[in-house]
PDB file of C-alpha atoms in Angstrom:
ATOM      1  CA  UNK A   1      18.971   9.330  -2.198  1.00  0.00           C
ATOM      2  CA  UNK A   2      18.188   5.804  -0.992  1.00  0.00           C
ATOM      3  CA  UNK A   3      18.174   2.704  -3.235  1.00  0.00           C
ATOM      4  CA  UNK A   4      15.523   0.884  -4.356  1.00  0.00           C
ATOM      5  CA  UNK A   5      12.294   0.789  -6.612  1.00  0.00           C
ATOM      6  CA  UNK A   6      11.758   4.729  -7.455  1.00  0.00           C
ATOM      7  CA  UNK A   7       8.491   6.881  -8.913  1.00  0.00           C
ATOM      8  CA  UNK A   8       9.759  10.349  -9.963  1.00  0.00           C
ATOM      9  CA  UNK A   9       7.605  13.521 -10.437  1.00  0.00           C
ATOM     10  CA  UNK A  10       9.554  16.659 -11.305  1.00  0.00           C
ATOM     11  CA  UNK A  11       8.728  19.992 -10.424  1.00  0.00           C
ATOM     12  CA  UNK A  12      10.750  22.937 -11.437  1.00  0.00           C
ATOM     13  CA  UNK A  13      13.001  21.584 -13.974  1.00  0.00           C
ATOM     14  CA  UNK A  14      16.541  21.194 -12.875  1.00  0.00           C
ATOM     15  CA  UNK A  15      15.348  22.461  -9.719  1.00  0.00           C
ATOM     16  CA  UNK A  16      12.504  20.590  -7.824  1.00  0.00           C
ATOM     17  CA  UNK A  17      11.850  16.446  -7.763  1.00  0.00           C
ATOM     18  CA  UNK A  18       9.463  14.597  -5.518  1.00  0.00           C
ATOM     19  CA  UNK A  19      10.562  10.685  -5.172  1.00  0.00           C
ATOM     20  CA  UNK A  20       8.999   7.751  -3.560  1.00  0.00           C
ATOM     21  CA  UNK A  21      11.155   5.122  -2.902  1.00  0.00           C
ATOM     22  CA  UNK A  22       9.996   1.195  -2.772  1.00  0.00           C
ATOM     23  CA  UNK A  23       6.728   2.510  -2.285  1.00  0.00           C
ATOM     24  CA  UNK A  24       6.132   4.550   0.789  1.00  0.00           C
ATOM     25  CA  UNK A  25       9.134   6.246   2.009  1.00  0.00           C
ATOM     26  CA  UNK A  26       9.285   9.621  -0.283  1.00  0.00           C
ATOM     27  CA  UNK A  27      12.531  12.004  -0.384  1.00  0.00           C
ATOM     28  CA  UNK A  28      12.252  15.490  -1.958  1.00  0.00           C
ATOM     29  CA  UNK A  29      14.734  18.053  -3.558  1.00  0.00           C
ATOM     30  CA  UNK A  30      14.569  21.699  -4.293  1.00  0.00           C
ATOM     31  CA  UNK A  31      17.777  22.547  -5.369  1.00  0.00           C
ATOM     32  CA  UNK A  32      18.328  20.370  -8.388  1.00  0.00           C
ATOM     33  CA  UNK A  33      19.127  17.197  -6.395  1.00  0.00           C
ATOM     34  CA  UNK A  34      22.476  18.747  -4.400  1.00  0.00           C
ATOM     35  CA  UNK A  35      20.253  17.587  -1.442  1.00  0.00           C
ATOM     36  CA  UNK A  36      17.720  15.229  -1.061  1.00  0.00           C
ATOM     37  CA  UNK A  37      15.331  15.383   2.169  1.00  0.00           C
ATOM     38  CA  UNK A  38      13.256  12.681   3.763  1.00  0.00           C
ATOM     39  CA  UNK A  39       9.250  13.312   3.325  1.00  0.00           C
ATOM     40  CA  UNK A  40       6.606  11.941   4.859  1.00  0.00           C
ATOM     41  CA  UNK A  41       5.823   7.725   4.510  1.00  0.00           C
ATOM     42  CA  UNK A  42       3.217   8.054   1.632  1.00  0.00           C
ATOM     43  CA  UNK A  43       0.328   5.932   2.649  1.00  0.00           C
ATOM     44  CA  UNK A  44      -0.232   3.018   0.885  1.00  0.00           C
ATOM     45  CA  UNK A  45       2.068   2.050  -1.584  1.00  0.00           C
ATOM     46  CA  UNK A  46       2.351   4.590  -4.530  1.00  0.00           C
ATOM     47  CA  UNK A  47       1.766   4.033  -8.053  1.00  0.00           C
ATOM     48  CA  UNK A  48       1.937   7.308  -9.393  1.00  0.00           C
ATOM     49  CA  UNK A  49       2.476  11.007  -8.066  1.00  0.00           C
ATOM     50  CA  UNK A  50       2.446  14.204  -9.621  1.00  0.00           C
ATOM     51  CA  UNK A  51       2.771  17.988  -8.037  1.00  0.00           C
ATOM     52  CA  UNK A  52       1.942  21.149  -8.793  1.00  0.00           C
ATOM     53  CA  UNK A  53       4.775  23.176  -7.141  1.00  0.00           C
ATOM     54  CA  UNK A  54       6.607  22.019  -4.369  1.00  0.00           C
ATOM     55  CA  UNK A  55       4.166  22.051  -1.770  1.00  0.00           C
ATOM     56  CA  UNK A  56       1.016  20.923  -3.824  1.00  0.00           C
ATOM     57  CA  UNK A  57       0.730  17.453  -5.271  1.00  0.00           C
ATOM     58  CA  UNK A  58      -1.689  13.880  -5.503  1.00  0.00           C
ATOM     59  CA  UNK A  59      -0.187  10.535  -5.018  1.00  0.00           C
ATOM     60  CA  UNK A  60      -2.663   7.065  -6.402  1.00  0.00           C
ATOM     61  CA  UNK A  61      -1.267   4.060  -4.293  1.00  0.00           C
ATOM     62  CA  UNK A  62      -1.594   0.405  -5.309  1.00  0.00           C
ATOM     63  CA  UNK A  63      -5.086  -0.248  -3.089  1.00  0.00           C
ATOM     64  CA  UNK A  64      -6.714   2.174  -5.532  1.00  0.00           C
ATOM     65  CA  UNK A  65      -6.895   5.615  -2.975  1.00  0.00           C
ATOM     66  CA  UNK A  66      -6.168   8.996  -3.938  1.00  0.00           C
ATOM     67  CA  UNK A  67      -4.137  11.352  -1.605  1.00  0.00           C
ATOM     68  CA  UNK A  68      -3.355  15.271  -1.294  1.00  0.00           C
ATOM     69  CA  UNK A  69      -0.496  17.200   0.193  1.00  0.00           C
ATOM     70  CA  UNK A  70      -0.137  20.445   0.686  1.00  0.00           C
ATOM     71  CA  UNK A  71       2.561  20.263   2.384  1.00  0.00           C
ATOM     72  CA  UNK A  72       5.213  19.143   0.034  1.00  0.00           C
ATOM     73  CA  UNK A  73       4.681  15.482   0.673  1.00  0.00           C
ATOM     74  CA  UNK A  74       5.118  15.870   4.889  1.00  0.00           C
ATOM     75  CA  UNK A  75       1.509  14.772   5.074  1.00  0.00           C
ATOM     76  CA  UNK A  76      -1.225  13.263   3.336  1.00  0.00           C
ATOM     77  CA  UNK A  77      -4.996  13.901   3.519  1.00  0.00           C
ATOM     78  CA  UNK A  78      -7.294  11.055   1.601  1.00  0.00           C
ATOM     79  CA  UNK A  79      -9.263  12.740  -1.661  1.00  0.00           C
ATOM     80  CA  UNK A  80     -11.116   9.561  -2.688  1.00  0.00           C
ATOM     81  CA  UNK A  81     -11.104   5.746  -2.494  1.00  0.00           C
ATOM     82  CA  UNK A  82     -11.719   4.077  -5.060  1.00  0.00           C
ATOM     83  CA  UNK A  83      -9.396   6.155  -7.610  1.00  0.00           C
ATOM     84  CA  UNK A  84      -8.064   2.628 -10.328  1.00  0.00           C
ATOM     85  CA  UNK A  85      -5.949   4.534 -11.368  1.00  0.00           C
ATOM     86  CA  UNK A  86      -1.949   3.759 -12.776  1.00  0.00           C
ATOM     87  CA  UNK A  87      -1.290   7.627 -12.473  1.00  0.00           C
ATOM     88  CA  UNK A  88      -1.940  10.953 -12.103  1.00  0.00           C
ATOM     89  CA  UNK A  89      -1.786  14.405 -13.690  1.00  0.00           C
ATOM     90  CA  UNK A  90      -1.489  17.698 -12.284  1.00  0.00           C
ATOM     91  CA  UNK A  91      -1.419  20.362 -14.991  1.00  0.00           C
ATOM     92  CA  UNK A  92      -2.236  23.275 -12.876  1.00  0.00           C
ATOM     93  CA  UNK A  93      -2.019  23.793  -9.260  1.00  0.00           C
ATOM     94  CA  UNK A  94      -6.146  24.202  -8.881  1.00  0.00           C
ATOM     95  CA  UNK A  95      -6.427  20.620 -11.432  1.00  0.00           C
ATOM     96  CA  UNK A  96      -5.216  17.201 -10.884  1.00  0.00           C
ATOM     97  CA  UNK A  97      -6.933  14.098 -12.071  1.00  0.00           C
TER      98      UNK A  97
END
């Protein structure tokens, strides 16, 4: 995994994780960290991240934007601007705040 400041979320314990490194680069694992694969660039400097499963997640950025991914972080779609939050929680795949 690349060195630098990290923001981490865990999916299935011991298997899945998504990491934002130095604010914008992202990597993910689905095999407990044996292999880390680069994912898409986070649009803006990531401040908080949560995933419901290996594919669906949310990222809140320092510029108060909330971004959603449905492809494991390969791409992000803006969901809300003005999301003044430090973190985001996704308890189920159909919920997130």
